[in-house]
């Protein structure tokens, strides 16, 4: 298994990161893709990705788009120039649109458009964070036509919206939300997803399933996500696991030495 989205660089993991990576190996989790969130986070993120040989994305999360966004985007460009030949750099992101935190909406749009352009130039996929903004995101993506498309991480939406993203070549990141009781719309959507259209992810340390005793989420819940997808699709866990693995390797073009 590979966790396609986990912030293992965050301070929540500082006290036991080494043990967590050991437990992941024991549980059959090869690695995790670590997304970038802001200039202030990149150096720690890059250090952790190097130490644990994790694939990573570089980008600016919509929560971190402020009046300094032009400066941040210039910094992102420099970082990408520096890391563009590092085989661990596998994506631009996470970037996106979040209407629950929309005070900076204009900066979010500017930031997203700029990062989509960078993804196109570097021929990298994008990791997208989309909250209550699927229509806006879809119309922006139709305009950009990215060569490698990307993933809608932590997807929460209907079958119809999922199909619109799939038509554009995107994959859907399915995470711990499907383990919660009150997510029937998403479960119904996951039941109908084609086998080549989804990735599995945890978004650790966030998105802890509501039935968990832990407050911090970790990649160790991946197996229960696979089991739930298998239940919903009425297929075997092995089949779901194999497809999820193939899909993440293909989307991020993961080299064997990274996994
Ligand atoms: Zn994230």
PDB file of C-alpha atoms and ligand atoms in Angstrom:
ATOM      1  CA  UNK A   1       0.000   0.000   0.000  1.00  0.00           C
ATOM      2  CA  UNK A   2       0.966   3.628  -0.489  1.00  0.00           C
ATOM      3  CA  UNK A   3      -0.684   6.542   1.311  1.00  0.00           C
ATOM      4  CA  UNK A   4      -1.220   9.016  -1.529  1.00  0.00           C
ATOM      5  CA  UNK A   5      -1.628  11.995   0.831  1.00  0.00           C
ATOM      6  CA  UNK A   6      -0.153  12.299   4.320  1.00  0.00           C
ATOM      7  CA  UNK A   7       1.461  15.292   6.030  1.00  0.00           C
ATOM      8  CA  UNK A   8       4.060  13.230   7.845  1.00  0.00           C
ATOM      9  CA  UNK A   9       6.292  16.311   8.061  1.00  0.00           C
ATOM     10  CA  UNK A  10       3.888  18.053  10.481  1.00  0.00           C
ATOM     11  CA  UNK A  11       4.895  18.618  14.117  1.00  0.00           C
ATOM     12  CA  UNK A  12       2.273  16.077  15.279  1.00  0.00           C
ATOM     13  CA  UNK A  13       4.746  13.376  14.201  1.00  0.00           C
ATOM     14  CA  UNK A  14       7.938  14.898  15.627  1.00  0.00           C
ATOM     15  CA  UNK A  15       7.971  12.727  18.756  1.00  0.00           C
ATOM     16  CA  UNK A  16       7.541   9.308  17.104  1.00  0.00           C
ATOM     17  CA  UNK A  17       8.077   9.659  13.349  1.00  0.00           C
ATOM     18  CA  UNK A  18      10.703   6.925  13.172  1.00  0.00           C
ATOM     19  CA  UNK A  19       8.441   4.427  14.994  1.00  0.00           C
ATOM     20  CA  UNK A  20       5.536   5.366  12.729  1.00  0.00           C
ATOM     21  CA  UNK A  21       7.576   4.657   9.573  1.00  0.00           C
ATOM     22  CA  UNK A  22       8.637   1.321  11.125  1.00  0.00           C
ATOM     23  CA  UNK A  23       5.005   0.434  11.925  1.00  0.00           C
ATOM     24  CA  UNK A  24       3.994   1.410   8.375  1.00  0.00           C
ATOM     25  CA  UNK A  25       6.596  -0.972   6.907  1.00  0.00           C
ATOM     26  CA  UNK A  26       5.333  -3.756   9.173  1.00  0.00           C
ATOM     27  CA  UNK A  27       1.757  -3.076   8.058  1.00  0.00           C
ATOM     28  CA  UNK A  28       2.729  -3.313   4.381  1.00  0.00           C
ATOM     29  CA  UNK A  29       2.658   0.448   3.714  1.00  0.00           C
ATOM     30  CA  UNK A  30       5.631   1.170   1.474  1.00  0.00           C
ATOM     31  CA  UNK A  31       5.592   4.934   1.626  1.00  0.00           C
ATOM     32  CA  UNK A  32       3.456   8.079   1.684  1.00  0.00           C
ATOM     33  CA  UNK A  33       3.279  11.021  -0.696  1.00  0.00           C
ATOM     34  CA  UNK A  34       3.903  14.198   1.325  1.00  0.00           C
ATOM     35  CA  UNK A  35       2.133  17.253  -0.143  1.00  0.00           C
ATOM     36  CA  UNK A  36       3.509  20.779   0.242  1.00  0.00           C
ATOM     37  CA  UNK A  37       1.394  23.450   1.929  1.00  0.00           C
ATOM     38  CA  UNK A  38       3.291  26.741   2.276  1.00  0.00           C
ATOM     39  CA  UNK A  39       6.771  28.305   1.996  1.00  0.00           C
ATOM     40  CA  UNK A  40       7.101  28.168   5.788  1.00  0.00           C
ATOM     41  CA  UNK A  41       6.578  24.391   5.725  1.00  0.00           C
ATOM     42  CA  UNK A  42       8.707  23.407   2.716  1.00  0.00           C
ATOM     43  CA  UNK A  43      12.124  23.095   4.370  1.00  0.00           C
ATOM     44  CA  UNK A  44      10.925  20.726   7.106  1.00  0.00           C
ATOM     45  CA  UNK A  45       8.856  18.829   4.498  1.00  0.00           C
ATOM     46  CA  UNK A  46      11.860  18.433   2.163  1.00  0.00           C
ATOM     47  CA  UNK A  47      14.082  17.280   5.044  1.00  0.00           C
ATOM     48  CA  UNK A  48      11.584  14.583   6.093  1.00  0.00           C
ATOM     49  CA  UNK A  49      11.028  13.485   2.478  1.00  0.00           C
ATOM     50  CA  UNK A  50      14.794  13.118   2.081  1.00  0.00           C
ATOM     51  CA  UNK A  51      15.339  11.286   5.362  1.00  0.00           C
ATOM     52  CA  UNK A  52      12.536   8.756   4.776  1.00  0.00           C
ATOM     53  CA  UNK A  53      12.782   8.698   0.956  1.00  0.00           C
ATOM     54  CA  UNK A  54       9.183   9.826   0.408  1.00  0.00           C
ATOM     55  CA  UNK A  55       7.756  11.205  -2.829  1.00  0.00           C
ATOM     56  CA  UNK A  56       6.512  14.760  -2.356  1.00  0.00           C
ATOM     57  CA  UNK A  57       4.582  17.616  -3.941  1.00  0.00           C
ATOM     58  CA  UNK A  58       5.534  21.270  -3.779  1.00  0.00           C
ATOM     59  CA  UNK A  59       2.742  23.791  -3.597  1.00  0.00           C
ATOM     60  CA  UNK A  60       0.666  26.331  -1.712  1.00  0.00           C
ATOM     61  CA  UNK A  61      -2.499  25.145   0.040  1.00  0.00           C
ATOM     62  CA  UNK A  62      -5.567  27.427  -0.274  1.00  0.00           C
ATOM     63  CA  UNK A  63      -5.501  28.104   3.493  1.00  0.00           C
ATOM     64  CA  UNK A  64      -2.074  29.700   3.029  1.00  0.00           C
ATOM     65  CA  UNK A  65      -2.959  32.104   0.226  1.00  0.00           C
ATOM     66  CA  UNK A  66      -2.718  35.612   1.649  1.00  0.00           C
ATOM     67  CA  UNK A  67      -1.799  39.120   0.501  1.00  0.00           C
ATOM     68  CA  UNK A  68       1.769  37.830   0.063  1.00  0.00           C
ATOM     69  CA  UNK A  69       0.686  35.281  -2.544  1.00  0.00           C
ATOM     70  CA  UNK A  70       2.767  36.809  -5.349  1.00  0.00           C
ATOM     71  CA  UNK A  71       5.895  36.483  -3.190  1.00  0.00           C
ATOM     72  CA  UNK A  72       4.988  32.910  -2.218  1.00  0.00           C
ATOM     73  CA  UNK A  73       4.425  31.949  -5.867  1.00  0.00           C
ATOM     74  CA  UNK A  74       7.839  33.368  -6.803  1.00  0.00           C
ATOM     75  CA  UNK A  75       9.388  31.284  -4.009  1.00  0.00           C
ATOM     76  CA  UNK A  76       7.557  28.212  -5.270  1.00  0.00           C
ATOM     77  CA  UNK A  77       8.981  28.761  -8.732  1.00  0.00           C
ATOM     78  CA  UNK A  78      12.517  28.878  -7.317  1.00  0.00           C
ATOM     79  CA  UNK A  79      11.981  25.745  -5.219  1.00  0.00           C
ATOM     80  CA  UNK A  80      10.647  23.892  -8.255  1.00  0.00           C
ATOM     81  CA  UNK A  81      13.680  24.934 -10.305  1.00  0.00           C
ATOM     82  CA  UNK A  82      15.898  23.566  -7.571  1.00  0.00           C
ATOM     83  CA  UNK A  83      14.060  20.245  -7.214  1.00  0.00           C
ATOM     84  CA  UNK A  84      12.787  19.617 -10.737  1.00  0.00           C
ATOM     85  CA  UNK A  85      15.306  16.816 -11.351  1.00  0.00           C
ATOM     86  CA  UNK A  86      14.793  15.178  -7.952  1.00  0.00           C
ATOM     87  CA  UNK A  87      12.899  11.920  -8.668  1.00  0.00           C
ATOM     88  CA  UNK A  88      11.049  12.384  -5.366  1.00  0.00           C
ATOM     89  CA  UNK A  89       9.298  15.515  -6.701  1.00  0.00           C
ATOM     90  CA  UNK A  90       6.166  13.922  -8.153  1.00  0.00           C
ATOM     91  CA  UNK A  91       3.483  16.629  -8.105  1.00  0.00           C
ATOM     92  CA  UNK A  92       2.508  20.264  -7.769  1.00  0.00           C
ATOM     93  CA  UNK A  93       0.359  20.846  -4.704  1.00  0.00           C
ATOM     94  CA  UNK A  94      -1.518  20.707  -2.678  1.00  0.00           C
ATOM     95  CA  UNK A  95      -3.310  23.670  -4.152  1.00  0.00           C
ATOM     96  CA  UNK A  96      -6.973  24.324  -4.686  1.00  0.00           C
ATOM     97  CA  UNK A  97     -10.132  26.098  -3.628  1.00  0.00           C
ATOM     98  CA  UNK A  98     -11.835  26.093  -0.236  1.00  0.00           C
ATOM     99  CA  UNK A  99     -15.143  27.947   0.170  1.00  0.00           C
ATOM    100  CA  UNK A 100     -15.384  27.156   3.871  1.00  0.00           C
ATOM    101  CA  UNK A 101     -12.377  29.434   4.308  1.00  0.00           C
ATOM    102  CA  UNK A 102     -13.067  31.908   1.553  1.00  0.00           C
ATOM    103  CA  UNK A 103     -11.933  35.273   2.968  1.00  0.00           C
ATOM    104  CA  UNK A 104      -8.947  34.984   0.614  1.00  0.00           C
ATOM    105  CA  UNK A 105     -10.941  33.716  -2.375  1.00  0.00           C
ATOM    106  CA  UNK A 106      -9.271  36.008  -4.911  1.00  0.00           C
ATOM    107  CA  UNK A 107      -5.799  34.946  -3.727  1.00  0.00           C
ATOM    108  CA  UNK A 108      -6.897  31.290  -3.881  1.00  0.00           C
ATOM    109  CA  UNK A 109      -7.856  31.694  -7.536  1.00  0.00           C
ATOM    110  CA  UNK A 110      -4.608  33.501  -8.423  1.00  0.00           C
ATOM    111  CA  UNK A 111      -2.589  30.846  -6.616  1.00  0.00           C
ATOM    112  CA  UNK A 112      -4.444  27.922  -8.191  1.00  0.00           C
ATOM    113  CA  UNK A 113      -4.143  29.282 -11.733  1.00  0.00           C
ATOM    114  CA  UNK A 114      -0.413  29.907 -11.275  1.00  0.00           C
ATOM    115  CA  UNK A 115       0.197  26.412  -9.886  1.00  0.00           C
ATOM    116  CA  UNK A 116      -1.779  24.784 -12.705  1.00  0.00           C
ATOM    117  CA  UNK A 117       0.440  26.645 -15.168  1.00  0.00           C
ATOM    118  CA  UNK A 118       3.545  25.360 -13.352  1.00  0.00           C
ATOM    119  CA  UNK A 119       2.149  21.802 -13.463  1.00  0.00           C
ATOM    120  CA  UNK A 120       1.681  22.147 -17.192  1.00  0.00           C
ATOM    121  CA  UNK A 121       5.194  23.500 -17.740  1.00  0.00           C
ATOM    122  CA  UNK A 122       6.860  20.792 -15.661  1.00  0.00           C
ATOM    123  CA  UNK A 123       4.480  18.072 -16.883  1.00  0.00           C
ATOM    124  CA  UNK A 124       3.610  17.072 -13.339  1.00  0.00           C
ATOM    125  CA  UNK A 125       0.226  16.025 -11.930  1.00  0.00           C
ATOM    126  CA  UNK A 126      -1.526  18.304  -9.398  1.00  0.00           C
ATOM    127  CA  UNK A 127      -2.791  17.447  -5.932  1.00  0.00           C
ATOM    128  CA  UNK A 128      -6.012  19.412  -5.484  1.00  0.00           C
ATOM    129  CA  UNK A 129      -7.852  20.386  -2.296  1.00  0.00           C
ATOM    130  CA  UNK A 130     -11.467  21.196  -3.229  1.00  0.00           C
ATOM    131  CA  UNK A 131     -14.053  22.085  -0.578  1.00  0.00           C
ATOM    132  CA  UNK A 132     -17.522  23.279  -1.640  1.00  0.00           C
ATOM    133  CA  UNK A 133     -16.090  24.561  -4.916  1.00  0.00           C
ATOM    134  CA  UNK A 134     -16.409  21.714  -7.419  1.00  0.00           C
ATOM    135  CA  UNK A 135     -18.151  23.788 -10.103  1.00  0.00           C
ATOM    136  CA  UNK A 136     -15.537  26.527  -9.967  1.00  0.00           C
ATOM    137  CA  UNK A 137     -12.726  23.944  -9.966  1.00  0.00           C
ATOM    138  CA  UNK A 138     -14.179  22.011 -12.901  1.00  0.00           C
ATOM    139  CA  UNK A 139     -14.495  25.113 -15.044  1.00  0.00           C
ATOM    140  CA  UNK A 140     -10.903  26.171 -14.263  1.00  0.00           C
ATOM    141  CA  UNK A 141      -9.600  22.650 -15.019  1.00  0.00           C
ATOM    142  CA  UNK A 142     -11.470  22.526 -18.344  1.00  0.00           C
ATOM    143  CA  UNK A 143      -9.687  25.736 -19.309  1.00  0.00           C
ATOM    144  CA  UNK A 144      -6.206  24.438 -18.369  1.00  0.00           C
ATOM    145  CA  UNK A 145      -6.189  20.927 -19.901  1.00  0.00           C
ATOM    146  CA  UNK A 146      -3.268  19.542 -17.881  1.00  0.00           C
ATOM    147  CA  UNK A 147      -1.153  16.843 -19.570  1.00  0.00           C
ATOM    148  CA  UNK A 148      -0.856  14.723 -16.398  1.00  0.00           C
ATOM    149  CA  UNK A 149      -4.149  15.729 -14.712  1.00  0.00           C
ATOM    150  CA  UNK A 150      -3.949  14.836 -11.003  1.00  0.00           C
ATOM    151  CA  UNK A 151      -5.987  13.898  -7.957  1.00  0.00           C
ATOM    152  CA  UNK A 152      -8.897  15.491  -6.106  1.00  0.00           C
ATOM    153  CA  UNK A 153      -7.629  14.643  -2.664  1.00  0.00           C
ATOM    154  CA  UNK A 154     -10.059  13.859   0.180  1.00  0.00           C
ATOM    155  CA  UNK A 155     -12.844  13.712  -2.381  1.00  0.00           C
ATOM    156  CA  UNK A 156     -16.300  14.419  -1.046  1.00  0.00           C
ATOM    157  CA  UNK A 157     -18.978  14.605  -3.702  1.00  0.00           C
ATOM    158  CA  UNK A 158     -21.600  12.855  -5.777  1.00  0.00           C
ATOM    159  CA  UNK A 159     -21.270  10.260  -8.533  1.00  0.00           C
ATOM    160  CA  UNK A 160     -22.013  13.015 -11.086  1.00  0.00           C
ATOM    161  CA  UNK A 161     -19.204  15.273  -9.853  1.00  0.00           C
ATOM    162  CA  UNK A 162     -16.792  12.325  -9.662  1.00  0.00           C
ATOM    163  CA  UNK A 163     -17.608  11.508 -13.292  1.00  0.00           C
ATOM    164  CA  UNK A 164     -16.859  15.076 -14.391  1.00  0.00           C
ATOM    165  CA  UNK A 165     -13.373  14.849 -12.850  1.00  0.00           C
ATOM    166  CA  UNK A 166     -12.801  11.370 -14.300  1.00  0.00           C
ATOM    167  CA  UNK A 167     -13.692  12.721 -17.768  1.00  0.00           C
ATOM    168  CA  UNK A 168     -10.852  15.229 -17.351  1.00  0.00           C
ATOM    169  CA  UNK A 169      -8.438  12.396 -16.484  1.00  0.00           C
ATOM    170  CA  UNK A 170      -8.433  13.070 -12.731  1.00  0.00           C
ATOM    171  CA  UNK A 171      -8.418  10.492  -9.979  1.00  0.00           C
ATOM    172  CA  UNK A 172     -10.325  10.755  -6.712  1.00  0.00           C
ATOM    173  CA  UNK A 173      -8.484  10.482  -3.396  1.00  0.00           C
ATOM    174  CA  UNK A 174     -10.612   8.334  -1.073  1.00  0.00           C
ATOM    175  CA  UNK A 175      -9.837   8.584   2.623  1.00  0.00           C
ATOM    176  CA  UNK A 176     -11.112   8.117   6.151  1.00  0.00           C
ATOM    177  CA  UNK A 177     -14.431   9.892   5.478  1.00  0.00           C
ATOM    178  CA  UNK A 178     -15.871   6.626   4.148  1.00  0.00           C
ATOM    179  CA  UNK A 179     -15.313   5.081   7.582  1.00  0.00           C
ATOM    180  CA  UNK A 180     -17.773   7.578   9.101  1.00  0.00           C
ATOM    181  CA  UNK A 181     -21.482   6.817   9.450  1.00  0.00           C
ATOM    182  CA  UNK A 182     -22.848  10.075   8.081  1.00  0.00           C
ATOM    183  CA  UNK A 183     -21.235  10.005   4.637  1.00  0.00           C
ATOM    184  CA  UNK A 184     -23.821   8.072   2.622  1.00  0.00           C
ATOM    185  CA  UNK A 185     -23.486  10.269  -0.472  1.00  0.00           C
ATOM    186  CA  UNK A 186     -19.749   9.568  -0.630  1.00  0.00           C
ATOM    187  CA  UNK A 187     -20.211   5.837   0.035  1.00  0.00           C
ATOM    188  CA  UNK A 188     -22.714   5.660  -2.793  1.00  0.00           C
ATOM    189  CA  UNK A 189     -20.226   7.409  -5.066  1.00  0.00           C
ATOM    190  CA  UNK A 190     -17.335   5.108  -4.057  1.00  0.00           C
ATOM    191  CA  UNK A 191     -19.532   2.052  -4.736  1.00  0.00           C
ATOM    192  CA  UNK A 192     -19.716   3.132  -8.390  1.00  0.00           C
ATOM    193  CA  UNK A 193     -16.158   4.314  -9.039  1.00  0.00           C
ATOM    194  CA  UNK A 194     -14.255   2.599 -11.862  1.00  0.00           C
ATOM    195  CA  UNK A 195     -11.263   0.609 -10.555  1.00  0.00           C
ATOM    196  CA  UNK A 196      -8.725   2.829 -12.289  1.00  0.00           C
ATOM    197  CA  UNK A 197     -10.156   6.085 -10.933  1.00  0.00           C
ATOM    198  CA  UNK A 198      -9.236   6.245  -7.250  1.00  0.00           C
ATOM    199  CA  UNK A 199      -6.283   6.567  -4.897  1.00  0.00           C
ATOM    200  CA  UNK A 200      -6.314   5.784  -1.192  1.00  0.00           C
ATOM    201  CA  UNK A 201      -5.150   8.386   1.311  1.00  0.00           C
ATOM    202  CA  UNK A 202      -5.383   9.406   4.948  1.00  0.00           C
ATOM    203  CA  UNK A 203      -4.549  13.169   5.005  1.00  0.00           C
ATOM    204  CA  UNK A 204      -2.777  12.430   8.314  1.00  0.00           C
ATOM    205  CA  UNK A 205      -2.632  13.932  10.880  1.00  0.00           C
ATOM    206  CA  UNK A 206      -6.074  15.335   9.905  1.00  0.00           C
ATOM    207  CA  UNK A 207      -9.300  13.467   9.038  1.00  0.00           C
ATOM    208  CA  UNK A 208      -9.218  10.997  11.925  1.00  0.00           C
ATOM    209  CA  UNK A 209     -12.243   8.694  11.490  1.00  0.00           C
ATOM    210  CA  UNK A 210     -14.989   9.579  14.001  1.00  0.00           C
ATOM    211  CA  UNK A 211     -15.001   6.088  15.538  1.00  0.00           C
ATOM    212  CA  UNK A 212     -11.272   6.213  16.309  1.00  0.00           C
ATOM    213  CA  UNK A 213      -9.920   6.458  19.850  1.00  0.00           C
ATOM    214  CA  UNK A 214      -6.930   8.428  18.521  1.00  0.00           C
ATOM    215  CA  UNK A 215      -7.027  12.170  17.935  1.00  0.00           C
ATOM    216  CA  UNK A 216      -4.185  12.046  15.420  1.00  0.00           C
ATOM    217  CA  UNK A 217      -4.741  10.222  12.138  1.00  0.00           C
ATOM    218  CA  UNK A 218      -1.933   8.041  10.686  1.00  0.00           C
ATOM    219  CA  UNK A 219      -1.369   6.013   7.499  1.00  0.00           C
ATOM    220  CA  UNK A 220      -2.024   2.878   9.573  1.00  0.00           C
ATOM    221  CA  UNK A 221      -5.774   3.196   8.832  1.00  0.00           C
ATOM    222  CA  UNK A 222      -5.183   2.548   5.100  1.00  0.00           C
ATOM    223  CA  UNK A 223      -6.123  -1.113   5.368  1.00  0.00           C
ATOM    224  CA  UNK A 224      -9.532  -0.266   6.861  1.00  0.00           C
ATOM    225  CA  UNK A 225     -10.140   2.196   4.013  1.00  0.00           C
ATOM    226  CA  UNK A 226      -9.363  -0.579   1.509  1.00  0.00           C
ATOM    227  CA  UNK A 227     -11.719  -2.985   3.293  1.00  0.00           C
ATOM    228  CA  UNK A 228     -14.522  -0.391   3.230  1.00  0.00           C
ATOM    229  CA  UNK A 229     -14.021   0.365  -0.488  1.00  0.00           C
ATOM    230  CA  UNK A 230     -14.067  -3.407  -1.135  1.00  0.00           C
ATOM    231  CA  UNK A 231     -17.340  -3.751   0.838  1.00  0.00           C
ATOM    232  CA  UNK A 232     -18.945  -0.878  -1.041  1.00  0.00           C
ATOM    233  CA  UNK A 233     -17.799  -2.188  -4.428  1.00  0.00           C
ATOM    234  CA  UNK A 234     -18.602  -5.819  -3.508  1.00  0.00           C
ATOM    235  CA  UNK A 235     -15.096  -6.853  -4.532  1.00  0.00           C
ATOM    236  CA  UNK A 236     -12.156  -8.373  -2.691  1.00  0.00           C
ATOM    237  CA  UNK A 237      -9.763  -6.268  -0.618  1.00  0.00           C
ATOM    238  CA  UNK A 238      -6.853  -7.714  -2.571  1.00  0.00           C
ATOM    239  CA  UNK A 239      -8.306  -6.487  -5.851  1.00  0.00           C
ATOM    240  CA  UNK A 240      -8.977  -2.991  -4.452  1.00  0.00           C
ATOM    241  CA  UNK A 241      -5.521  -2.854  -2.918  1.00  0.00           C
ATOM    242  CA  UNK A 242      -3.850  -3.881  -6.186  1.00  0.00           C
ATOM    243  CA  UNK A 243      -5.729  -1.254  -8.174  1.00  0.00           C
ATOM    244  CA  UNK A 244      -5.083   1.502  -5.630  1.00  0.00           C
ATOM    245  CA  UNK A 245      -1.368   0.681  -5.759  1.00  0.00           C
ATOM    246  CA  UNK A 246      -1.257   0.613  -9.555  1.00  0.00           C
ATOM    247  CA  UNK A 247      -3.182   3.897  -9.755  1.00  0.00           C
ATOM    248  CA  UNK A 248      -0.892   5.825  -7.402  1.00  0.00           C
ATOM    249  CA  UNK A 249       2.272   4.495  -9.081  1.00  0.00           C
ATOM    250  CA  UNK A 250       0.883   5.455 -12.479  1.00  0.00           C
ATOM    251  CA  UNK A 251      -0.388   8.928 -11.535  1.00  0.00           C
ATOM    252  CA  UNK A 252       2.789  10.044  -9.786  1.00  0.00           C
ATOM    253  CA  UNK A 253       5.067   7.978 -12.036  1.00  0.00           C
ATOM    254  CA  UNK A 254       6.708   6.582  -8.899  1.00  0.00           C
ATOM    255  CA  UNK A 255      10.108   5.092  -9.584  1.00  0.00           C
ATOM    256  CA  UNK A 256      10.727   1.699  -8.058  1.00  0.00           C
ATOM    257  CA  UNK A 257      13.499   2.980  -5.849  1.00  0.00           C
ATOM    258  CA  UNK A 258      10.969   5.203  -4.084  1.00  0.00           C
ATOM    259  CA  UNK A 259       8.650   2.347  -3.131  1.00  0.00           C
TER     260      UNK A 259
HETATM  261 ZN1  LIG B   1      -3.539  17.719   2.820  1.00  0.00          ZN
END
